[in-house]
Amino acid sequence: MASKDITKGFRMTHVGLRVANLEKSVNFYSGMFGMKELGRMPLDTVTIVFLGYADSAASDIPLFAREGVLELNANKTMETSNNHPDSHFVKLAFSVPNMDKAMEYLASHDIRILKYAGTADGSEVVCSFLGCETPDKGYDKGLWEAVVAVPFVQDPDGYLIEIIPY
C-alpha cells in the first residue's frame, strides 16, 4: 500500500468556470468579491482569465502554483454558457511537488488518466471540457503548448482534474 505521505504538498490551485460574457464575469468577481486579474490568455477560439487575491501569495509565486485562483473560460463563439454540452464547470486543478510520484500514486489507485504529461495524446478530452478546437485544427497554439506538459485525470463523477507541477 502506498504511503499517505505522497499527498503531502498537494494543493488545489484553481477552479474553472465556463462563462458567456467574460468582461461581465470579470467585473462581477472583481467587484463583488475583490478578486484581481492575475493573467489573461486570449487564444483563437477561447479567452481564459485568471482571478485571485493579489495579497494571497508572494508576487514571485507563479500563477499555476497559487492557491484559490478562479479561471473564467469564455468561448468566442458561444452566446450563452448553456450552449456547451459539458456544462458551466470546466475543471479542478491541483499542484503537486513531484509529478512522477503523484501520477504513480494516482495510477496505483485506479484513477482514470485521460492525458499524460509530455504528450498531446488525449488533448481532445481537454478540448471538450474547454470548449475549443482540437490542436490539429491549428488554433489556440499557446494553450496546446502549455497543455502538453500537464496530465489530466478524472474524478469518480467524470470531472476533469488538471495536475500541475510546482
Coordinates of C-alpha atoms in Angstrom, one line a residue:
M1 CA 0.0 0.0 0.0
A2 CA 1.3 3.4 -0.9
S3 CA 2.3 5.8 1.9
K4 CA -0.2 8.5 2.6
D5 CA 2.8 11.0 2.8
I6 CA 2.8 11.0 -1.0
T7 CA 0.0 13.6 -0.9
K8 CA 2.0 16.0 1.4
G9 CA 2.4 19.2 -0.6
F10 CA -0.6 18.6 -3.0
R11 CA -2.6 21.8 -3.3
M12 CA -5.9 22.7 -5.1
T13 CA -4.9 25.6 -7.2
H14 CA -7.8 26.7 -9.3
V15 CA -11.4 26.1 -10.4
G16 CA -12.5 26.8 -13.9
L17 CA -15.9 28.1 -14.9
R18 CA -17.4 28.5 -18.4
V19 CA -18.9 31.9 -18.8
A20 CA -20.9 33.6 -21.6
N21 CA -19.8 37.2 -21.1
L22 CA -16.2 37.3 -20.0
E23 CA -16.0 41.0 -19.0
K24 CA -19.3 40.9 -17.1
S25 CA -18.0 37.9 -15.2
V26 CA -14.6 39.6 -14.5
N27 CA -16.4 42.7 -13.3
F28 CA -18.7 40.6 -11.1
Y29 CA -15.9 38.6 -9.3
S30 CA -13.7 41.7 -9.1
G31 CA -16.5 44.0 -7.8
M32 CA -18.4 41.6 -5.6
F33 CA -15.5 39.5 -4.2
G34 CA -12.5 41.8 -4.6
M35 CA -10.6 39.5 -6.9
K36 CA -7.9 40.9 -9.2
E37 CA -7.0 39.8 -12.7
L38 CA -3.8 37.7 -12.4
G39 CA -3.5 36.7 -16.0
R40 CA -5.3 36.5 -19.4
M41 CA -4.9 34.1 -22.3
P42 CA -6.6 35.5 -25.4
L43 CA -6.5 32.5 -27.7
D44 CA -8.0 31.8 -31.1
T45 CA -11.3 30.3 -30.0
V46 CA -11.4 30.9 -26.3
T47 CA -10.2 33.5 -23.8
I48 CA -9.2 32.5 -20.4
V49 CA -8.9 34.9 -17.4
F50 CA -7.4 34.0 -14.1
L51 CA -8.6 35.9 -11.0
G52 CA -7.4 35.8 -7.4
Y53 CA -6.3 37.8 -4.5
A54 CA -3.0 39.7 -5.0
D55 CA -2.2 39.5 -1.3
S56 CA -2.7 35.8 -1.0
A57 CA 0.7 34.8 -2.3
A58 CA 4.1 36.4 -2.8
S59 CA 4.5 38.2 -6.1
D60 CA 7.2 35.7 -7.2
I61 CA 4.8 32.7 -6.9
P62 CA 4.0 31.5 -10.5
L63 CA 0.3 31.7 -11.4
F64 CA -0.2 28.0 -11.5
A65 CA 1.4 27.4 -8.1
R66 CA -1.0 29.8 -6.4
E67 CA -4.0 28.6 -4.4
G68 CA -7.5 30.0 -4.7
V69 CA -7.5 31.1 -8.3
L70 CA -10.7 31.3 -10.3
E71 CA -10.3 30.6 -14.1
L72 CA -13.0 32.1 -16.3
N73 CA -13.3 30.4 -19.7
A74 CA -15.2 32.2 -22.5
N75 CA -15.6 30.5 -25.9
K76 CA -15.6 33.3 -28.5
T77 CA -18.5 31.7 -30.5
M78 CA -21.0 30.9 -27.7
E79 CA -23.8 33.3 -26.9
T80 CA -24.6 31.7 -23.5
S81 CA -22.6 29.4 -21.3
N82 CA -25.5 27.0 -21.5
N83 CA -24.7 26.2 -25.2
H84 CA -21.8 23.9 -24.2
P85 CA -22.8 20.3 -23.8
D86 CA -20.5 19.7 -20.8
S87 CA -22.0 22.4 -18.5
H88 CA -20.6 25.5 -16.9
F89 CA -17.9 23.7 -14.9
V90 CA -14.6 23.3 -16.6
K91 CA -12.2 21.6 -14.2
L92 CA -10.4 21.4 -10.9
A93 CA -6.6 21.8 -10.7
F94 CA -4.2 20.5 -8.1
S95 CA -0.5 21.3 -7.9
V96 CA 2.0 18.7 -6.8
P97 CA 5.6 18.9 -5.7
N98 CA 6.6 15.7 -7.6
M99 CA 4.7 14.9 -10.8
D100 CA 6.1 11.4 -11.4
K101 CA 5.3 10.3 -7.8
A102 CA 1.9 11.9 -7.9
M103 CA 1.0 10.2 -11.2
E104 CA 2.3 6.9 -9.9
Y105 CA 0.2 7.3 -6.8
L106 CA -3.0 8.2 -8.7
A107 CA -2.5 5.3 -11.2
S108 CA -1.9 2.9 -8.3
H109 CA -5.4 3.8 -7.0
D110 CA -7.0 3.1 -10.4
I111 CA -7.7 6.8 -11.1
R112 CA -8.5 7.2 -14.8
I113 CA -5.7 9.1 -16.5
L114 CA -7.2 11.0 -19.5
K115 CA -3.9 12.6 -20.7
Y116 CA -0.3 12.0 -19.7
A117 CA 2.3 14.7 -19.2
G118 CA 4.6 15.3 -22.1
T119 CA 2.3 14.3 -24.9
A120 CA -0.6 15.8 -26.9
D121 CA -2.4 12.4 -26.9
G122 CA -5.6 12.9 -25.0
S123 CA -5.8 16.6 -25.9
E124 CA -9.3 16.0 -27.4
V125 CA -10.6 15.3 -23.9
V126 CA -9.2 18.6 -22.6
C127 CA -10.6 20.3 -25.7
S128 CA -14.1 19.0 -25.0
F129 CA -14.0 20.5 -21.5
L130 CA -12.6 23.8 -22.6
G131 CA -14.9 24.2 -25.5
C132 CA -12.2 24.9 -28.0
E133 CA -10.9 23.3 -31.2
T134 CA -8.6 20.3 -31.1
P135 CA -4.9 21.0 -31.6
D136 CA -4.9 19.6 -35.1
K137 CA -7.1 22.5 -36.3
G138 CA -4.2 24.9 -35.8
Y139 CA -6.0 27.2 -33.3
D140 CA -5.0 28.1 -29.7
K141 CA -1.3 27.1 -30.2
G142 CA -0.3 28.7 -26.8
L143 CA -2.9 26.7 -25.0
W144 CA -1.9 23.4 -26.5
E145 CA 1.8 24.0 -25.9
A146 CA 1.0 24.5 -22.2
V147 CA -1.3 21.5 -22.1
V148 CA 1.3 19.1 -23.4
A149 CA 3.3 19.5 -20.2
V150 CA 0.4 18.6 -17.8
P151 CA -1.6 15.5 -17.3
F152 CA -5.3 15.3 -16.7
V153 CA -7.2 12.7 -14.7
Q154 CA -10.9 12.1 -14.0
D155 CA -12.7 12.0 -10.7
P156 CA -15.5 9.4 -9.9
D157 CA -18.2 11.7 -11.3
G158 CA -16.3 12.3 -14.6
Y159 CA -15.0 15.8 -13.7
L160 CA -11.7 16.8 -15.3
I161 CA -8.7 17.4 -12.9
E162 CA -5.5 19.0 -14.1
I163 CA -2.3 18.1 -12.3
I164 CA 0.3 20.9 -12.3
P165 CA 3.9 20.5 -11.1
Y166 CA 5.3 23.2 -8.8

